[in-house]
Amino acid sequence: MLVSLEFGKSTLTNRILGEERAETGEISKKNKMGKNTTTETSLYEIGKNTYLLDTPGFQTIDIYEIESRDLANYYIDFRKYLERCEYVSCTHIKEENCGIRKALEECQIEKIRYENYIKIYNDLKYKEEHKW
């Protein structure tokens, strides 16, 4: 299902925060895209160890300084299952006796989180293999 949102990041930020803290503008009638009304970066604390970053024109995050073999360490919800992997070099994708995959089967890890992990892992791995 594809959902079209008629608002931008700042409007979404305001809805999450439940107040009018971030500046918002109007949606362009021509291309249904925002007009980049955010002019400065704002960081909001929305919970314990949880932050929301509202930035102008922020479209992607480049995480290529992370090595594919270390990616699982950046998933907080994966960490406690890493020690259950049979192999130290486990990629958590195809190996037998993988703690992450076992946790997924037991619904201890959300499927969407694991699927995103695989996408990011494969992207990082591709970049590493095609570096030169």
PDB file of N, CA, C and O in Angstrom, residues 47-84:
ATOM      1  N   GLY A  47      12.163  11.193  24.065  1.00  0.00           N
ATOM      2  CA  GLY A  47      12.110  10.122  25.049  1.00  0.00           C
ATOM      3  C   GLY A  47      13.512   9.834  25.548  1.00  0.00           C
ATOM      4  O   GLY A  47      14.485  10.432  25.086  1.00  0.00           O
ATOM      5  N   LYS A  48      13.602   8.905  26.486  1.00  0.00           N
ATOM      6  CA  LYS A  48      14.909   8.534  27.015  1.00  0.00           C
ATOM      7  C   LYS A  48      15.744   7.914  25.890  1.00  0.00           C
ATOM      8  O   LYS A  48      15.335   6.941  25.273  1.00  0.00           O
ATOM      9  N   ASN A  49      16.893   8.514  25.608  1.00  0.00           N
ATOM     10  CA  ASN A  49      17.794   8.055  24.540  1.00  0.00           C
ATOM     11  C   ASN A  49      17.124   8.034  23.167  1.00  0.00           C
ATOM     12  O   ASN A  49      17.497   7.249  22.302  1.00  0.00           O
ATOM     13  N   THR A  50      16.108   8.882  22.963  1.00  0.00           N
ATOM     14  CA  THR A  50      15.397   8.944  21.694  1.00  0.00           C
ATOM     15  C   THR A  50      15.303  10.397  21.255  1.00  0.00           C
ATOM     16  O   THR A  50      14.788  11.238  21.992  1.00  0.00           O
ATOM     17  N   TYR A  51      15.814  10.666  20.071  1.00  0.00           N
ATOM     18  CA  TYR A  51      15.853  12.030  19.561  1.00  0.00           C
ATOM     19  C   TYR A  51      15.289  12.084  18.157  1.00  0.00           C
ATOM     20  O   TYR A  51      15.314  11.099  17.422  1.00  0.00           O
ATOM     21  N   LEU A  52      14.795  13.249  17.795  1.00  0.00           N
ATOM     22  CA  LEU A  52      14.278  13.487  16.458  1.00  0.00           C
ATOM     23  C   LEU A  52      15.041  14.671  15.887  1.00  0.00           C
ATOM     24  O   LEU A  52      15.175  15.695  16.536  1.00  0.00           O
ATOM     25  N   LEU A  53      15.555  14.512  14.674  1.00  0.00           N
ATOM     26  CA  LEU A  53      16.351  15.536  14.020  1.00  0.00           C
ATOM     27  C   LEU A  53      15.555  16.114  12.855  1.00  0.00           C
ATOM     28  O   LEU A  53      15.157  15.393  11.955  1.00  0.00           O
ATOM     29  N   ASP A  54      15.291  17.414  12.908  1.00  0.00           N
ATOM     30  CA  ASP A  54      14.595  18.108  11.820  1.00  0.00           C
ATOM     31  C   ASP A  54      15.628  18.977  11.122  1.00  0.00           C
ATOM     32  O   ASP A  54      16.220  19.859  11.728  1.00  0.00           O
ATOM     33  N   THR A  55      15.855  18.693   9.848  1.00  0.00           N
ATOM     34  CA  THR A  55      16.911  19.390   9.115  1.00  0.00           C
ATOM     35  C   THR A  55      16.396  19.887   7.780  1.00  0.00           C
ATOM     36  O   THR A  55      15.459  19.326   7.219  1.00  0.00           O
ATOM     37  N   PRO A  56      17.002  20.918   7.235  1.00  0.00           N
ATOM     38  CA  PRO A  56      16.601  21.386   5.909  1.00  0.00           C
ATOM     39  C   PRO A  56      17.140  20.464   4.818  1.00  0.00           C
ATOM     40  O   PRO A  56      18.322  20.133   4.806  1.00  0.00           O
ATOM     41  N   GLY A  57      16.266  20.027   3.934  1.00  0.00           N
ATOM     42  CA  GLY A  57      16.686  19.233   2.787  1.00  0.00           C
ATOM     43  C   GLY A  57      17.361  17.917   3.124  1.00  0.00           C
ATOM     44  O   GLY A  57      18.112  17.383   2.328  1.00  0.00           O
ATOM     45  N   PHE A  58      17.109  17.348   4.267  1.00  0.00           N
ATOM     46  CA  PHE A  58      17.723  16.110   4.711  1.00  0.00           C
ATOM     47  C   PHE A  58      17.023  14.955   4.027  1.00  0.00           C
ATOM     48  O   PHE A  58      15.859  14.689   4.265  1.00  0.00           O
ATOM     49  N   GLN A  59      17.729  14.263   3.119  1.00  0.00           N
ATOM     50  CA  GLN A  59      17.085  13.186   2.384  1.00  0.00           C
ATOM     51  C   GLN A  59      17.698  11.818   2.636  1.00  0.00           C
ATOM     52  O   GLN A  59      17.009  10.820   2.575  1.00  0.00           O
ATOM     53  N   THR A  60      18.996  11.761   2.884  1.00  0.00           N
ATOM     54  CA  THR A  60      19.637  10.475   3.116  1.00  0.00           C
ATOM     55  C   THR A  60      20.693  10.591   4.201  1.00  0.00           C
ATOM     56  O   THR A  60      21.181  11.677   4.502  1.00  0.00           O
ATOM     57  N   ILE A  61      21.027   9.462   4.752  1.00  0.00           N
ATOM     58  CA  ILE A  61      22.113   9.378   5.722  1.00  0.00           C
ATOM     59  C   ILE A  61      23.161   8.447   5.132  1.00  0.00           C
ATOM     60  O   ILE A  61      22.843   7.343   4.701  1.00  0.00           O
ATOM     61  N   ASP A  62      24.382   8.887   5.106  1.00  0.00           N
ATOM     62  CA  ASP A  62      25.468   8.068   4.572  1.00  0.00           C
ATOM     63  C   ASP A  62      26.150   7.370   5.743  1.00  0.00           C
ATOM     64  O   ASP A  62      26.737   8.018   6.591  1.00  0.00           O
ATOM     65  N   ILE A  63      26.033   6.042   5.771  1.00  0.00           N
ATOM     66  CA  ILE A  63      26.625   5.278   6.873  1.00  0.00           C
ATOM     67  C   ILE A  63      27.737   4.358   6.379  1.00  0.00           C
ATOM     68  O   ILE A  63      28.029   3.344   6.979  1.00  0.00           O
ATOM     69  N   TYR A  64      28.364   4.734   5.280  1.00  0.00           N
ATOM     70  CA  TYR A  64      29.348   3.846   4.685  1.00  0.00           C
ATOM     71  C   TYR A  64      30.640   3.720   5.471  1.00  0.00           C
ATOM     72  O   TYR A  64      31.490   2.920   5.119  1.00  0.00           O
ATOM     73  N   GLU A  65      30.792   4.493   6.541  1.00  0.00           N
ATOM     74  CA  GLU A  65      31.965   4.304   7.381  1.00  0.00           C
ATOM     75  C   GLU A  65      31.807   3.080   8.286  1.00  0.00           C
ATOM     76  O   GLU A  65      32.766   2.602   8.874  1.00  0.00           O
ATOM     77  N   ILE A  66      30.594   2.547   8.364  1.00  0.00           N
ATOM     78  CA  ILE A  66      30.339   1.326   9.126  1.00  0.00           C
ATOM     79  C   ILE A  66      30.683   0.141   8.235  1.00  0.00           C
ATOM     80  O   ILE A  66      30.286   0.086   7.077  1.00  0.00           O
ATOM     81  N   GLU A  67      31.417  -0.801   8.779  1.00  0.00           N
ATOM     82  CA  GLU A  67      31.739  -2.013   8.018  1.00  0.00           C
ATOM     83  C   GLU A  67      30.594  -3.004   8.166  1.00  0.00           C
ATOM     84  O   GLU A  67      29.985  -3.109   9.233  1.00  0.00           O
ATOM     85  N   SER A  68      30.303  -3.731   7.112  1.00  0.00           N
ATOM     86  CA  SER A  68      29.182  -4.669   7.120  1.00  0.00           C
ATOM     87  C   SER A  68      29.281  -5.652   8.288  1.00  0.00           C
ATOM     88  O   SER A  68      28.272  -5.958   8.914  1.00  0.00           O
ATOM     89  N   ARG A  69      30.478  -6.097   8.603  1.00  0.00           N
ATOM     90  CA  ARG A  69      30.642  -7.080   9.689  1.00  0.00           C
ATOM     91  C   ARG A  69      30.288  -6.495  11.057  1.00  0.00           C
ATOM     92  O   ARG A  69      30.026  -7.243  11.996  1.00  0.00           O
ATOM     93  N   ASP A  70      30.267  -5.171  11.190  1.00  0.00           N
ATOM     94  CA  ASP A  70      29.961  -4.518  12.465  1.00  0.00           C
ATOM     95  C   ASP A  70      28.523  -4.019  12.555  1.00  0.00           C
ATOM     96  O   ASP A  70      28.104  -3.533  13.605  1.00  0.00           O
ATOM     97  N   LEU A  71      27.774  -4.101  11.471  1.00  0.00           N
ATOM     98  CA  LEU A  71      26.448  -3.494  11.420  1.00  0.00           C
ATOM     99  C   LEU A  71      25.530  -3.964  12.542  1.00  0.00           C
ATOM    100  O   LEU A  71      24.825  -3.149  13.149  1.00  0.00           O
ATOM    101  N   ALA A  72      25.494  -5.238  12.846  1.00  0.00           N
ATOM    102  CA  ALA A  72      24.585  -5.757  13.871  1.00  0.00           C
ATOM    103  C   ALA A  72      24.819  -5.102  15.232  1.00  0.00           C
ATOM    104  O   ALA A  72      23.881  -4.969  16.025  1.00  0.00           O
ATOM    105  N   ASN A  73      26.042  -4.652  15.500  1.00  0.00           N
ATOM    106  CA  ASN A  73      26.332  -3.982  16.767  1.00  0.00           C
ATOM    107  C   ASN A  73      25.610  -2.647  16.901  1.00  0.00           C
ATOM    108  O   ASN A  73      25.442  -2.138  18.008  1.00  0.00           O
ATOM    109  N   TYR A  74      25.184  -2.073  15.786  1.00  0.00           N
ATOM    110  CA  TYR A  74      24.473  -0.797  15.796  1.00  0.00           C
ATOM    111  C   TYR A  74      22.971  -0.975  16.017  1.00  0.00           C
ATOM    112  O   TYR A  74      22.248  -0.003  16.180  1.00  0.00           O
ATOM    113  N   TYR A  75      22.504  -2.193  15.987  1.00  0.00           N
ATOM    114  CA  TYR A  75      21.097  -2.507  16.270  1.00  0.00           C
ATOM    115  C   TYR A  75      20.995  -2.905  17.740  1.00  0.00           C
ATOM    116  O   TYR A  75      21.307  -4.036  18.113  1.00  0.00           O
ATOM    117  N   ILE A  76      20.548  -1.976  18.547  1.00  0.00           N
ATOM    118  CA  ILE A  76      20.495  -2.199  19.995  1.00  0.00           C
ATOM    119  C   ILE A  76      19.696  -3.451  20.331  1.00  0.00           C
ATOM    120  O   ILE A  76      20.083  -4.222  21.211  1.00  0.00           O
ATOM    121  N   ASP A  77      18.594  -3.660  19.617  1.00  0.00           N
ATOM    122  CA  ASP A  77      17.751  -4.820  19.899  1.00  0.00           C
ATOM    123  C   ASP A  77      18.372  -6.144  19.443  1.00  0.00           C
ATOM    124  O   ASP A  77      17.892  -7.211  19.811  1.00  0.00           O
ATOM    125  N   PHE A  78      19.455  -6.103  18.696  1.00  0.00           N
ATOM    126  CA  PHE A  78      20.153  -7.322  18.270  1.00  0.00           C
ATOM    127  C   PHE A  78      21.234  -7.737  19.266  1.00  0.00           C
ATOM    128  O   PHE A  78      21.591  -8.907  19.347  1.00  0.00           O
ATOM    129  N   ARG A  79      21.781  -6.778  19.968  1.00  0.00           N
ATOM    130  CA  ARG A  79      23.003  -6.997  20.756  1.00  0.00           C
ATOM    131  C   ARG A  79      22.943  -8.185  21.701  1.00  0.00           C
ATOM    132  O   ARG A  79      23.884  -8.961  21.769  1.00  0.00           O
ATOM    133  N   LYS A  80      21.846  -8.340  22.420  1.00  0.00           N
ATOM    134  CA  LYS A  80      21.801  -9.423  23.415  1.00  0.00           C
ATOM    135  C   LYS A  80      21.737 -10.811  22.787  1.00  0.00           C
ATOM    136  O   LYS A  80      21.947 -11.808  23.463  1.00  0.00           O
ATOM    137  N   TYR A  81      21.493 -10.886  21.489  1.00  0.00           N
ATOM    138  CA  TYR A  81      21.420 -12.177  20.801  1.00  0.00           C
ATOM    139  C   TYR A  81      22.708 -12.528  20.063  1.00  0.00           C
ATOM    140  O   TYR A  81      22.869 -13.651  19.597  1.00  0.00           O
ATOM    141  N   LEU A  82      23.612 -11.566  19.950  1.00  0.00           N
ATOM    142  CA  LEU A  82      24.863 -11.801  19.217  1.00  0.00           C
ATOM    143  C   LEU A  82      25.699 -12.915  19.836  1.00  0.00           C
ATOM    144  O   LEU A  82      26.312 -13.707  19.120  1.00  0.00           O
ATOM    145  N   GLU A  83      25.714 -12.991  21.148  1.00  0.00           N
ATOM    146  CA  GLU A  83      26.533 -14.016  21.817  1.00  0.00           C
ATOM    147  C   GLU A  83      25.989 -15.424  21.598  1.00  0.00           C
ATOM    148  O   GLU A  83      26.684 -16.409  21.854  1.00  0.00           O
ATOM    149  N   ARG A  84      24.779 -15.533  21.098  1.00  0.00           N
ATOM    150  CA  ARG A  84      24.177 -16.844  20.827  1.00  0.00           C
ATOM    151  C   ARG A  84      24.557 -17.405  19.461  1.00  0.00           C
ATOM    152  O   ARG A  84      24.193 -18.524  19.127  1.00  0.00           O
TER     153      ARG A  84
END
